[in-house]
Structure formats: C-alpha cells, structure tokens
PDB file of C-alpha atoms and ligand atoms in Angstrom:
ATOM      1  CA  MET A   1       0.427   0.113   0.230  1.00 73.00           C
ATOM      2  CA  GLY A   2       1.233   3.473  -0.768  1.00 92.00           C
ATOM      3  CA  PHE A   3       2.417   5.541   1.840  1.00 95.00           C
ATOM      4  CA  ALA A   4      -0.645   8.163   1.624  1.00 95.00           C
ATOM      5  CA  ALA A   5      -3.184   5.127   1.739  1.00 95.00           C
ATOM      6  CA  GLU A   6      -1.501   3.941   4.930  1.00 95.00           C
ATOM      7  CA  PHE A   7      -1.710   7.325   6.296  1.00 97.00           C
ATOM      8  CA  PHE A   8      -5.540   7.758   5.789  1.00 98.00           C
ATOM      9  CA  ASP A   9      -5.644   4.442   7.318  1.00 97.00           C
ATOM     10  CA  PHE A  10      -3.823   4.871  10.243  1.00 96.00           C
ATOM     11  CA  ALA A  11      -5.457   8.609  11.082  1.00 98.00           C
ATOM     12  CA  SER A  12      -8.845   7.643  10.490  1.00 98.00           C
ATOM     13  CA  SER A  13      -8.450   4.297  13.026  1.00 97.00           C
ATOM     14  CA  ARG A  14      -6.986   6.844  15.550  1.00 97.00           C
ATOM     15  CA  PHE A  15      -8.788  10.001  15.233  1.00 98.00           C
ATOM     16  CA  GLY A  16     -11.913   9.566  13.572  1.00 98.00           C
ATOM     17  CA  ALA A  17     -13.096   8.303   9.724  1.00 98.00           C
ATOM     18  CA  TYR A  18     -11.632  10.509   7.049  1.00 98.00           C
ATOM     19  CA  PRO A  19     -15.219  11.508   5.955  1.00 98.00           C
ATOM     20  CA  TRP A  20     -14.319  12.768   2.174  1.00 97.00           C
ATOM     21  CA  PRO A  21     -14.160  10.200  -0.805  1.00 96.00           C
ATOM     22  CA  THR A  22     -11.437  11.968  -2.159  1.00 97.00           C
ATOM     23  CA  TYR A  23      -7.629  13.578  -1.045  1.00 97.00           C
ATOM     24  CA  THR A  24      -5.471  15.164  -3.733  1.00 96.00           C
ATOM     25  CA  ILE A  25      -1.436  15.729  -3.200  1.00 95.00           C
ATOM     26  CA  VAL A  26      -0.432  18.297  -6.202  1.00 94.00           C
ATOM     27  CA  GLN A  27       3.078  18.763  -6.439  1.00 91.00           C
ATOM     28  CA  GLY A  28       2.584  22.759  -7.467  1.00 87.00           C
ATOM     29  CA  GLY A  29       5.852  24.268  -6.071  1.00 78.00           C
ATOM     30  CA  ASP A  30       4.677  25.854  -2.958  1.00 80.00           C
ATOM     31  CA  GLY A  31       4.399  24.506   0.442  1.00 77.00           C
ATOM     32  CA  GLY A  32       3.478  22.681   2.155  1.00 90.00           C
ATOM     33  CA  MET A  33       0.026  23.907   2.848  1.00 93.00           C
ATOM     34  CA  GLU A  34      -2.970  22.688   3.640  1.00 93.00           C
ATOM     35  CA  TYR A  35      -6.545  22.924   2.130  1.00 93.00           C
ATOM     36  CA  GLY A  36      -9.574  21.055   2.285  1.00 94.00           C
ATOM     37  CA  THR A  37      -9.208  17.585   0.913  1.00 96.00           C
ATOM     38  CA  ALA A  38      -5.798  18.876  -0.940  1.00 95.00           C
ATOM     39  CA  THR A  39      -2.211  19.666  -0.359  1.00 95.00           C
ATOM     40  CA  LEU A  40       0.102  21.590  -2.670  1.00 93.00           C
ATOM     41  CA  ILE A  41       3.859  20.565  -2.357  1.00 92.00           C
ATOM     42  CA  THR A  42       7.183  21.027  -3.799  1.00 88.00           C
ATOM     43  CA  GLY A  43       9.372  18.378  -4.734  1.00 81.00           C
ATOM     44  CA  ASN A  44      12.900  18.074  -4.864  1.00 84.00           C
ATOM     45  CA  ARG A  45      13.381  16.622  -1.506  1.00 87.00           C
ATOM     46  CA  ASN A  46      14.465  12.653   0.138  1.00 91.00           C
ATOM     47  CA  LEU A  47      11.236   9.953   0.330  1.00 90.00           C
ATOM     48  CA  LYS A  48      10.700  10.613   4.361  1.00 91.00           C
ATOM     49  CA  SER A  49      10.936  13.804   4.227  1.00 92.00           C
ATOM     50  CA  LEU A  50       8.695  14.226   1.315  1.00 92.00           C
ATOM     51  CA  VAL A  51       6.253  11.679   3.002  1.00 94.00           C
ATOM     52  CA  ASN A  52       6.240  13.638   6.105  1.00 95.00           C
ATOM     53  CA  VAL A  53       5.233  17.295   4.482  1.00 95.00           C
ATOM     54  CA  ILE A  54       1.962  15.419   3.262  1.00 96.00           C
ATOM     55  CA  PHE A  55       1.268  13.690   6.376  1.00 97.00           C
ATOM     56  CA  HIS A  56       1.242  16.916   7.975  1.00 97.00           C
ATOM     57  CA  GLU A  57      -0.940  18.690   5.523  1.00 97.00           C
ATOM     58  CA  ALA A  58      -3.038  15.993   5.231  1.00 98.00           C
ATOM     59  CA  ALA A  59      -3.779  15.823   9.137  1.00 98.00           C
ATOM     60  CA  HIS A  60      -5.178  19.386   8.799  1.00 98.00           C
ATOM     61  CA  SER A  61      -7.880  17.427   7.294  1.00 98.00           C
ATOM     62  CA  TRP A  62      -8.663  16.881  10.542  1.00 98.00           C
ATOM     63  CA  TYR A  63      -7.155  19.536  12.944  1.00 97.00           C
ATOM     64  CA  GLN A  64      -8.546  21.890  10.766  1.00 96.00           C
ATOM     65  CA  HIS A  65     -10.725  21.271   8.470  1.00 97.00           C
ATOM     66  CA  LEU A  66     -12.865  18.868  10.591  1.00 97.00           C
ATOM     67  CA  PHE A  67     -13.357  20.684  13.525  1.00 98.00           C
ATOM     68  CA  GLY A  68     -12.942  24.229  11.977  1.00 97.00           C
ATOM     69  CA  ILE A  69     -10.144  25.574  13.839  1.00 97.00           C
ATOM     70  CA  ASN A  70      -9.012  28.872  13.770  1.00 96.00           C
ATOM     71  CA  GLU A  71      -4.827  28.525  13.315  1.00 96.00           C
ATOM     72  CA  THR A  72      -4.993  32.283  14.404  1.00 97.00           C
ATOM     73  CA  VAL A  73      -6.680  32.054  17.632  1.00 98.00           C
ATOM     74  CA  ASP A  74      -5.537  28.465  18.856  1.00 98.00           C
ATOM     75  CA  GLU A  75      -2.213  27.891  16.604  1.00 98.00           C
ATOM     76  CA  TRP A  76      -1.544  24.841  19.185  1.00 98.00           C
ATOM     77  CA  PHE A  77      -4.744  22.957  18.557  1.00 98.00           C
ATOM     78  CA  ASP A  78      -4.558  23.413  14.832  1.00 98.00           C
ATOM     79  CA  GLU A  79      -0.500  22.773  14.613  1.00 98.00           C
ATOM     80  CA  GLY A  80       0.148  21.154  16.970  1.00 98.00           C
ATOM     81  CA  PHE A  81      -2.346  18.810  17.253  1.00 98.00           C
ATOM     82  CA  THR A  82      -1.983  17.941  13.171  1.00 98.00           C
ATOM     83  CA  SER A  83       2.159  17.654  14.388  1.00 98.00           C
ATOM     84  CA  TYR A  84       0.896  15.527  16.808  1.00 98.00           C
ATOM     85  CA  VAL A  85      -1.100  13.503  14.527  1.00 98.00           C
ATOM     86  CA  GLU A  86       1.314  13.692  11.908  1.00 97.00           C
ATOM     87  CA  GLU A  87       4.448  12.159  14.115  1.00 96.00           C
ATOM     88  CA  LEU A  88       2.423   9.310  15.504  1.00 95.00           C
ATOM     89  CA  ALA A  89       2.182   8.380  11.675  1.00 95.00           C
ATOM     90  CA  MET A  90       5.407   8.798  10.889  1.00 94.00           C
ATOM     91  CA  HIS A  91       6.117   6.442  13.687  1.00 91.00           C
ATOM     92  CA  HIS A  92       3.532   4.067  12.941  1.00 90.00           C
ATOM     93  CA  ILE A  93       4.651   3.516   9.544  1.00 89.00           C
ATOM     94  CA  PHE A  94       8.493   3.823   9.741  1.00 86.00           C
ATOM     95  CA  GLU A  95       8.967   2.462  12.635  1.00 79.00           C
ATOM     96  CA  ARG A  96       6.534  -0.373  13.582  1.00 66.00           C
ATOM     97  CA  LYS A  97       9.269  -3.203  13.365  1.00 55.00           C
ATOM     98  CA  GLY A  98      11.043  -1.816  16.438  1.00 54.00           C
ATOM     99  CA  ALA A  99       9.855  -2.216  19.852  1.00 56.00           C
ATOM    100  CA  ILE A 100       7.261   0.204  20.765  1.00 58.00           C
ATOM    101  CA  PRO A 101       8.681   3.154  22.483  1.00 67.00           C
ATOM    102  CA  THR A 102       7.144   4.952  25.291  1.00 85.00           C
ATOM    103  CA  ASN A 103       6.726   8.590  24.052  1.00 92.00           C
ATOM    104  CA  PRO A 104       6.880   8.508  20.141  1.00 91.00           C
ATOM    105  CA  ILE A 105       7.279  12.273  19.383  1.00 94.00           C
ATOM    106  CA  MET A 106      10.266  12.954  21.016  1.00 94.00           C
ATOM    107  CA  GLU A 107      11.498  15.470  18.496  1.00 95.00           C
ATOM    108  CA  PRO A 108       8.492  17.678  19.439  1.00 97.00           C
ATOM    109  CA  TYR A 109       9.731  17.553  22.973  1.00 98.00           C
ATOM    110  CA  ARG A 110      13.261  18.369  22.296  1.00 98.00           C
ATOM    111  CA  GLY A 111      11.945  21.298  20.405  1.00 98.00           C
ATOM    112  CA  TYR A 112       9.677  22.557  23.282  1.00 98.00           C
ATOM    113  CA  TYR A 113      12.843  22.338  25.671  1.00 98.00           C
ATOM    114  CA  ARG A 114      14.823  24.488  23.704  1.00 98.00           C
ATOM    115  CA  LEU A 115      12.354  26.722  23.498  1.00 98.00           C
ATOM    116  CA  ALA A 116      11.523  26.699  26.858  1.00 98.00           C
ATOM    117  CA  LEU A 117      15.229  27.370  27.882  1.00 98.00           C
ATOM    118  CA  SER A 118      16.031  29.714  25.341  1.00 98.00           C
ATOM    119  CA  GLY A 119      14.387  32.570  27.094  1.00 97.00           C
ATOM    120  CA  LYS A 120      12.426  33.535  24.164  1.00 98.00           C
ATOM    121  CA  GLU A 121       8.980  31.560  25.100  1.00 98.00           C
ATOM    122  CA  GLU A 122       5.618  33.417  24.951  1.00 98.00           C
ATOM    123  CA  PRO A 123       2.399  32.020  26.208  1.00 98.00           C
ATOM    124  CA  MET A 124       0.472  29.584  23.130  1.00 98.00           C
ATOM    125  CA  SER A 125      -2.696  31.268  24.096  1.00 98.00           C
ATOM    126  CA  LEU A 126      -1.400  34.419  21.860  1.00 98.00           C
ATOM    127  CA  LEU A 127      -2.427  35.143  18.680  1.00 98.00           C
ATOM    128  CA  ALA A 128      -0.594  33.984  15.859  1.00 98.00           C
ATOM    129  CA  ASP A 129       0.454  37.215  14.459  1.00 97.00           C
ATOM    130  CA  TYR A 130       1.466  38.643  17.756  1.00 98.00           C
ATOM    131  CA  TYR A 131       4.426  36.766  18.974  1.00 98.00           C
ATOM    132  CA  ASN A 132       8.284  38.688  18.866  1.00 98.00           C
ATOM    133  CA  THR A 133       9.924  35.915  16.949  1.00 98.00           C
ATOM    134  CA  ASN A 134       8.918  33.478  14.787  1.00 98.00           C
ATOM    135  CA  TYR A 135      10.750  31.201  16.870  1.00 98.00           C
ATOM    136  CA  ALA A 136       8.497  31.235  19.826  1.00 98.00           C
ATOM    137  CA  TYR A 137       5.493  30.882  17.237  1.00 98.00           C
ATOM    138  CA  SER A 138       6.594  28.174  15.384  1.00 98.00           C
ATOM    139  CA  ASN A 139       7.580  26.031  18.549  1.00 98.00           C
ATOM    140  CA  ALA A 140       4.617  26.895  20.716  1.00 98.00           C
ATOM    141  CA  ALA A 141       2.452  25.941  17.877  1.00 98.00           C
ATOM    142  CA  TYR A 142       4.150  22.935  16.378  1.00 98.00           C
ATOM    143  CA  ASN A 143       5.742  21.620  19.005  1.00 98.00           C
ATOM    144  CA  LYS A 144       4.645  22.502  22.660  1.00 98.00           C
ATOM    145  CA  GLY A 145       1.433  22.125  20.756  1.00 98.00           C
ATOM    146  CA  ALA A 146       2.156  18.389  20.395  1.00 98.00           C
ATOM    147  CA  VAL A 147       3.559  17.717  23.218  1.00 98.00           C
ATOM    148  CA  MET A 148       0.123  19.383  24.945  1.00 98.00           C
ATOM    149  CA  ALA A 149      -1.635  15.910  23.208  1.00 98.00           C
ATOM    150  CA  GLU A 150       0.771  13.395  24.070  1.00 98.00           C
ATOM    151  CA  GLN A 151       1.836  14.946  27.907  1.00 98.00           C
ATOM    152  CA  LEU A 152      -2.411  14.678  28.280  1.00 98.00           C
ATOM    153  CA  GLY A 153      -1.868  11.089  27.895  1.00 98.00           C
ATOM    154  CA  TYR A 154       0.410  10.698  30.684  1.00 98.00           C
ATOM    155  CA  ILE A 155      -2.049  12.847  33.078  1.00 98.00           C
ATOM    156  CA  ILE A 156      -5.216  10.924  31.955  1.00 98.00           C
ATOM    157  CA  GLY A 157      -3.290   7.636  30.823  1.00 98.00           C
ATOM    158  CA  LYS A 158      -2.632   6.281  26.985  1.00 96.00           C
ATOM    159  CA  GLU A 159      -5.957   4.239  26.515  1.00 97.00           C
ATOM    160  CA  ASN A 160      -8.313   7.608  28.012  1.00 98.00           C
ATOM    161  CA  LEU A 161      -6.255  10.120  25.197  1.00 98.00           C
ATOM    162  CA  GLU A 162      -6.981   7.502  21.893  1.00 97.00           C
ATOM    163  CA  LYS A 163     -10.613   7.437  23.945  1.00 98.00           C
ATOM    164  CA  THR A 164     -10.923  11.221  23.756  1.00 98.00           C
ATOM    165  CA  PHE A 165      -9.460  11.809  20.155  1.00 98.00           C
ATOM    166  CA  LEU A 166     -12.212   9.486  18.892  1.00 98.00           C
ATOM    167  CA  LYS A 167     -15.369  10.936  21.103  1.00 98.00           C
ATOM    168  CA  PHE A 168     -14.073  13.967  20.616  1.00 98.00           C
ATOM    169  CA  TYR A 169     -14.558  13.152  16.849  1.00 98.00           C
ATOM    170  CA  GLU A 170     -17.686  11.693  17.118  1.00 98.00           C
ATOM    171  CA  LEU A 171     -19.326  14.748  19.230  1.00 98.00           C
ATOM    172  CA  TRP A 172     -17.512  17.810  17.175  1.00 98.00           C
ATOM    173  CA  LYS A 173     -16.921  16.417  13.592  1.00 98.00           C
ATOM    174  CA  PHE A 174     -18.159  19.048  11.314  1.00 98.00           C
ATOM    175  CA  LYS A 175     -19.136  21.507  14.029  1.00 97.00           C
ATOM    176  CA  HIS A 176     -16.562  24.556  15.365  1.00 96.00           C
ATOM    177  CA  PRO A 177     -15.248  23.346  19.140  1.00 97.00           C
ATOM    178  CA  THR A 178     -12.864  25.090  20.823  1.00 97.00           C
ATOM    179  CA  PRO A 179     -10.302  23.573  23.142  1.00 97.00           C
ATOM    180  CA  ASN A 180     -12.443  23.736  25.999  1.00 98.00           C
ATOM    181  CA  ASP A 181     -14.677  21.388  24.352  1.00 98.00           C
ATOM    182  CA  PHE A 182     -11.765  19.051  23.899  1.00 98.00           C
ATOM    183  CA  LYS A 183     -10.747  19.426  27.620  1.00 98.00           C
ATOM    184  CA  ARG A 184     -14.282  18.612  28.388  1.00 98.00           C
ATOM    185  CA  VAL A 185     -14.310  15.332  26.277  1.00 98.00           C
ATOM    186  CA  ALA A 186     -10.777  14.480  28.109  1.00 98.00           C
ATOM    187  CA  GLU A 187     -12.672  14.788  31.305  1.00 98.00           C
ATOM    188  CA  ASP A 188     -15.660  13.505  30.804  1.00 98.00           C
ATOM    189  CA  VAL A 189     -13.961  10.106  29.318  1.00 98.00           C
ATOM    190  CA  SER A 190     -11.605   9.878  32.210  1.00 98.00           C
ATOM    191  CA  GLY A 191     -13.311  11.327  34.999  1.00 98.00           C
ATOM    192  CA  ILE A 192     -10.330  13.767  35.669  1.00 98.00           C
ATOM    193  CA  ASN A 193     -10.062  17.351  36.363  1.00 98.00           C
ATOM    194  CA  LEU A 194      -7.645  19.243  33.573  1.00 98.00           C
ATOM    195  CA  LYS A 195      -8.557  22.758  34.169  1.00 97.00           C
ATOM    196  CA  TRP A 196      -5.284  23.568  35.956  1.00 97.00           C
ATOM    197  CA  TYR A 197      -3.443  21.747  33.226  1.00 98.00           C
ATOM    198  CA  PHE A 198      -4.989  23.262  30.107  1.00 98.00           C
ATOM    199  CA  ASN A 199      -4.596  26.904  31.937  1.00 98.00           C
ATOM    200  CA  LEU A 200      -1.027  26.703  33.079  1.00 98.00           C
ATOM    201  CA  PHE A 201       0.102  24.654  29.833  1.00 98.00           C
ATOM    202  CA  ILE A 202      -1.821  27.142  27.450  1.00 98.00           C
ATOM    203  CA  ASN A 203      -1.676  30.518  29.147  1.00 98.00           C
ATOM    204  CA  THR A 204       1.106  30.449  30.737  1.00 98.00           C
ATOM    205  CA  THR A 205       4.902  29.920  29.723  1.00 98.00           C
ATOM    206  CA  ARG A 206       5.731  27.759  33.278  1.00 98.00           C
ATOM    207  CA  LYS A 207       7.574  24.987  33.139  1.00 98.00           C
ATOM    208  CA  ILE A 208       7.735  21.710  34.994  1.00 98.00           C
ATOM    209  CA  ASP A 209      10.609  20.476  36.632  1.00 98.00           C
ATOM    210  CA  TYR A 210      10.920  17.444  39.028  1.00 98.00           C
ATOM    211  CA  ALA A 211      13.831  15.962  40.748  1.00 98.00           C
ATOM    212  CA  ILE A 212      14.864  13.269  42.965  1.00 98.00           C
ATOM    213  CA  ASP A 213      15.850  14.709  46.257  1.00 97.00           C
ATOM    214  CA  THR A 214      16.734  12.119  48.932  1.00 97.00           C
ATOM    215  CA  ILE A 215      16.906   8.341  49.007  1.00 97.00           C
ATOM    216  CA  ALA A 216      17.817   6.844  52.296  1.00 96.00           C
ATOM    217  CA  GLY A 217      16.930   2.872  52.862  1.00 95.00           C
ATOM    218  CA  LYS A 218      13.427   2.812  52.057  1.00 97.00           C
ATOM    219  CA  GLU A 219      12.343   6.644  52.090  1.00 98.00           C
ATOM    220  CA  ILE A 220      12.104   8.674  48.846  1.00 98.00           C
ATOM    221  CA  ILE A 221      11.747  12.506  48.710  1.00 98.00           C
ATOM    222  CA  ILE A 222      10.469  13.968  45.358  1.00 98.00           C
ATOM    223  CA  ARG A 223      11.177  17.936  45.067  1.00 98.00           C
ATOM    224  CA  ASN A 224       8.997  20.345  42.531  1.00 98.00           C
ATOM    225  CA  LYS A 225      11.910  22.705  41.596  1.00 98.00           C
ATOM    226  CA  SER A 226       8.875  24.759  39.641  1.00 97.00           C
ATOM    227  CA  ASP A 227       5.567  26.472  39.677  1.00 96.00           C
ATOM    228  CA  PHE A 228       3.634  23.860  37.625  1.00 97.00           C
ATOM    229  CA  ALA A 229       2.666  20.777  39.539  1.00 97.00           C
ATOM    230  CA  MET A 230       2.122  17.558  37.716  1.00 98.00           C
ATOM    231  CA  PRO A 231       0.817  13.787  38.951  1.00 98.00           C
ATOM    232  CA  LEU A 232       3.988  11.817  39.149  1.00 98.00           C
ATOM    233  CA  ASP A 233       4.441   7.796  37.766  1.00 98.00           C
ATOM    234  CA  ILE A 234       7.712   6.843  40.011  1.00 98.00           C
ATOM    235  CA  LEU A 235       9.951   3.652  38.756  1.00 98.00           C
ATOM    236  CA  VAL A 236      11.480   1.829  41.745  1.00 98.00           C
ATOM    237  CA  GLU A 237      14.397  -0.771  41.177  1.00 97.00           C
ATOM    238  CA  TYR A 238      14.972  -2.290  44.690  1.00 98.00           C
ATOM    239  CA  LYS A 239      18.009  -4.476  45.583  1.00 97.00           C
ATOM    240  CA  ASP A 240      16.928  -7.403  45.426  1.00 97.00           C
ATOM    241  CA  GLY A 241      16.365  -6.802  41.420  1.00 96.00           C
ATOM    242  CA  SER A 242      12.430  -6.647  41.752  1.00 97.00           C
ATOM    243  CA  LYS A 243      10.372  -3.572  40.770  1.00 98.00           C
ATOM    244  CA  GLU A 244       7.541  -1.669  41.936  1.00 98.00           C
ATOM    245  CA  LEU A 245       5.357   1.065  40.203  1.00 98.00           C
ATOM    246  CA  PHE A 246       4.348   4.280  42.043  1.00 98.00           C
ATOM    247  CA  TYR A 247       1.764   6.360  41.265  1.00 98.00           C
ATOM    248  CA  ILE A 248       1.367   9.758  42.732  1.00 98.00           C
ATOM    249  CA  PRO A 249      -1.866  11.891  41.316  1.00 98.00           C
ATOM    250  CA  LEU A 250      -2.495  15.456  41.999  1.00 97.00           C
ATOM    251  CA  ARG A 251      -4.772  16.567  44.538  1.00 96.00           C
ATOM    252  CA  GLU A 252      -6.294  18.670  41.988  1.00 95.00           C
ATOM    253  CA  MET A 253      -7.126  16.082  39.205  1.00 97.00           C
ATOM    254  CA  ARG A 254     -10.020  14.792  41.588  1.00 97.00           C
ATOM    255  CA  GLY A 255      -9.569  11.167  40.113  1.00 97.00           C
ATOM    256  CA  GLU A 256      -6.675   9.122  39.309  1.00 97.00           C
ATOM    257  CA  LYS A 257      -5.274   7.283  35.974  1.00 98.00           C
ATOM    258  CA  PRO A 258      -5.667   3.628  35.265  1.00 98.00           C
ATOM    259  CA  ALA A 259      -2.940   1.342  34.991  1.00 97.00           C
ATOM    260  CA  GLU A 260      -1.456   1.660  31.525  1.00 96.00           C
ATOM    261  CA  ASN A 261       0.176  -1.580  29.582  1.00 92.00           C
ATOM    262  CA  TYR A 262       3.536   0.045  28.059  1.00 92.00           C
ATOM    263  CA  ASP A 263       6.539  -2.682  28.298  1.00 90.00           C
ATOM    264  CA  ILE A 264       8.519  -0.970  30.618  1.00 92.00           C
ATOM    265  CA  TYR A 265       5.947  -1.734  33.633  1.00 94.00           C
ATOM    266  CA  ALA A 266       4.908  -5.448  32.622  1.00 93.00           C
ATOM    267  CA  GLY A 267       4.449  -7.933  35.457  1.00 95.00           C
ATOM    268  CA  VAL A 268       5.772  -4.308  37.838  1.00 97.00           C
ATOM    269  CA  LYS A 269       3.192  -3.974  40.631  1.00 97.00           C
ATOM    270  CA  ARG A 270       1.795  -0.792  40.408  1.00 98.00           C
ATOM    271  CA  THR A 271       0.823   0.975  43.629  1.00 98.00           C
ATOM    272  CA  VAL A 272      -0.979   4.441  43.630  1.00 98.00           C
ATOM    273  CA  LEU A 273      -0.375   6.657  46.771  1.00 98.00           C
ATOM    274  CA  GLU A 274      -2.388  10.002  48.361  1.00 98.00           C
ATOM    275  CA  ASP A 275      -2.505  12.830  46.030  1.00 97.00           C
ATOM    276  CA  TRP A 276       0.176  15.435  46.336  1.00 97.00           C
ATOM    277  CA  PHE A 277      -1.071  18.863  47.609  1.00 95.00           C
ATOM    278  CA  TRP A 278       0.191  21.001  44.542  1.00 91.00           C
ATOM    279  CA  THR A 279       1.393  23.718  46.702  1.00 92.00           C
ATOM    280  CA  LYS A 280       3.595  21.711  48.835  1.00 95.00           C
ATOM    281  CA  PRO A 281       7.661  21.800  47.397  1.00 97.00           C
ATOM    282  CA  THR A 282       8.531  18.141  48.361  1.00 98.00           C
ATOM    283  CA  TYR A 283       6.435  14.726  48.827  1.00 98.00           C
ATOM    284  CA  SER A 284       7.621  11.847  50.682  1.00 98.00           C
ATOM    285  CA  PHE A 285       6.954   8.119  50.491  1.00 98.00           C
ATOM    286  CA  THR A 286       8.206   5.012  52.418  1.00 98.00           C
ATOM    287  CA  ALA A 287       8.836   2.127  49.591  1.00 97.00           C
ATOM    288  CA  SER A 288       8.354  -1.710  50.091  1.00 95.00           C
ATOM    289  CA  LYS A 289      12.154  -2.583  50.555  1.00 97.00           C
ATOM    290  CA  GLU A 290      15.472  -1.293  50.149  1.00 97.00           C
ATOM    291  CA  VAL A 291      15.834   1.205  47.207  1.00 98.00           C
ATOM    292  CA  ALA A 292      18.429   0.709  44.519  1.00 97.00           C
ATOM    293  CA  LYS A 293      17.217   3.091  41.699  1.00 97.00           C
ATOM    294  CA  VAL A 294      14.147   5.331  41.412  1.00 98.00           C
ATOM    295  CA  TRP A 295      13.190   6.898  38.179  1.00 97.00           C
ATOM    296  CA  ILE A 296      10.406   9.779  37.131  1.00 98.00           C
ATOM    297  CA  ASP A 297       8.317   8.904  34.374  1.00 97.00           C
ATOM    298  CA  PRO A 298      10.844   6.300  32.681  1.00 95.00           C
ATOM    299  CA  THR A 299       8.056   6.708  29.293  1.00 96.00           C
ATOM    300  CA  LEU A 300       9.396  10.417  28.756  1.00 96.00           C
ATOM    301  CA  ARG A 301       5.996  11.657  28.512  1.00 97.00           C
ATOM    302  CA  LEU A 302       6.452  14.430  31.338  1.00 98.00           C
ATOM    303  CA  ALA A 303       7.832  17.553  29.573  1.00 98.00           C
ATOM    304  CA  ASP A 304      10.318  18.214  32.439  1.00 98.00           C
ATOM    305  CA  ILE A 305      12.766  20.401  31.568  1.00 98.00           C
ATOM    306  CA  GLU A 306      15.741  19.462  33.187  1.00 96.00           C
ATOM    307  CA  SER A 307      15.536  15.270  33.291  1.00 93.00           C
ATOM    308  CA  SER A 308      19.008  15.119  34.572  1.00 95.00           C
ATOM    309  CA  ASP A 309      18.169  14.797  38.211  1.00 97.00           C
ATOM    310  CA  ASN A 310      14.969  12.479  37.094  1.00 97.00           C
ATOM    311  CA  HIS A 311      16.472   9.306  37.977  1.00 96.00           C
ATOM    312  CA  LYS A 312      18.681   8.261  40.978  1.00 97.00           C
ATOM    313  CA  ILE A 313      20.929   5.079  41.951  1.00 96.00           C
ATOM    314  CA  VAL A 314      21.769   4.752  45.220  1.00 94.00           C
ATOM    315  CA  LYS A 315      25.362   4.120  45.946  1.00 85.00           C
TER     316      LYS A 315
HETATM  317 ZN1  LIG B 401       0.359  23.033   9.671  1.00 95.77          ZN
END
C-alpha cells in the first residue's frame, strides 16, 4: 500500500474516519500548504521528508478542516495537534518493526525544551500574529502543541487519550469546537479535572521541573523545583532486583489515571499513593524494600525541562 493510503487508514483509526471521497496531493511548487481535501507540495526532497510533509498537510483534514479550527486564534490546537497526528503516523509507518517506544514524539519534546530554555518562550494562547519571534511562534504552535497532546495522555492514561480523540471526533466533527470542548471530552472520558493543566500549559510559560531529592533506605523524597504541579509515575528498583511503580496523583485532578500497559511496566506491581497537594514543594513516601534506583516517568512523556535529576542510583 502507498504511504498516503496507509496514512489515511492509520489516522482514520486513531482520530476518526476521513469523511470525504478523495484527497489530492498536488506537486504545485508551493508549500506544504493545507487545503480542504488537497495539499500543495514542492518536490526535490528525499522520500521521508516528502512523506512527512504530506502526512502533516493531510493531518490538517482533522485538526483544521473537520473541526473548523482557527489557526490564528488556537495555533497550538491547529498546528500542534496536526503535528501530533503526523508524528504518530510517521512513527507507525516507518518504525513499526522496532519496539514500541513509550514516547513516540520525542522530536517535538526536544523542540519544546529548547524553546522553554531559550528565554524567548511566550504563552501559546497568544494570537498567532503577535509573537515577538517566529521562533517562539513555531515552537509553541507545532512542538509545544504536540507535547500538549502526548502529555495529556500521561495525565489521563494512554487508552483514555485514544478514547478522547475518537469521542471528540464523534461529538464535534463538522462543528466549530474550541479547545475547551476538547478539554471537556477528555474530562468526561477520564473522570479527571483538567482545568489546571490546560490553564498552565496554554496560558502561561511555566515549566515543569521535578527532581529526586533524597533516597534513604526505603524512604524517597521527591521535590517540585518549579511552579507547575503534575501527577507523577515513579519506577523504583529494589536491591533484590524487583520493581514497583508508584503513582502520585495531583490533588486537583480529583481522580486517578488507570494503569497503563507499557512494556517497561509489564509484570511490575503498581501502587497508588496519596494525592500530592500541589502547593507543597516536596513529597515523601516509603517504598516496600531497600531502594536501589528511582526513576521519575520512565515513559518520558512528562515534559520536565531538566531531566538529569529524574533518575537516581543509590551508591
Ligand atoms: Zn500545518
């Protein structure tokens, strides 16, 4: 099957059925640029790059055309969610033979981290034409917007994220939903309050930064070095080689995500801890046995801008 046909099969299965009878890819010397049921692309690029731009423009069939998203108002919802569809499709089609990674969109995460540390970041709730630099616009809209989606899966759970995209399609196709409508669907599907996440990640440039503070025997202290609170998955390896996954929900979620079926968690006992009250800078808990290693979010979906202090080995 050709790449384009495969893209539409994949995107339809994950984001809702492509509803029009045709899609036309025109090598027309401009772009890539998205139009309803068509794209204009340029030539003279390698196969993967050509496929990538086609996937991106075709993904706008969902995150622009089906939902009538205004890219000058909600640029992250338009370009970011489109980039998310594109990245998942690229991954699905080009790397399906390898092991399924826990985070298939590391490239947008890296782009977002560079932006977050550049000093040039502006809130992605800005109207698209009002950023001070194109650098800040493009990294917010394309990269941070894609991170917004994948990280939502970290908060509500991978399966709930997939359900959210399909339910959003059922409820809102051919209408003009806002980002708040997407949030409500995610809340309905997961039973988790998401007001804080959408507010902080979209309307502010606050950054997430957790660290493992102290490990002493069975005691573990985690520190929030930032002003952005998140729920935490913490994988602990014991001195006897066994593992345990601890989950700390954020109190403001008013709920918990269910267990997720990543390979790295296979056969690992999951323990849900008490909620972290988001204003507290530290959180301590007692593990079951002598601790050898601690790792905050081994799936790498938490957009923590300083990850070097997210894992620690007891010497
Ligand atoms: Zn685009």
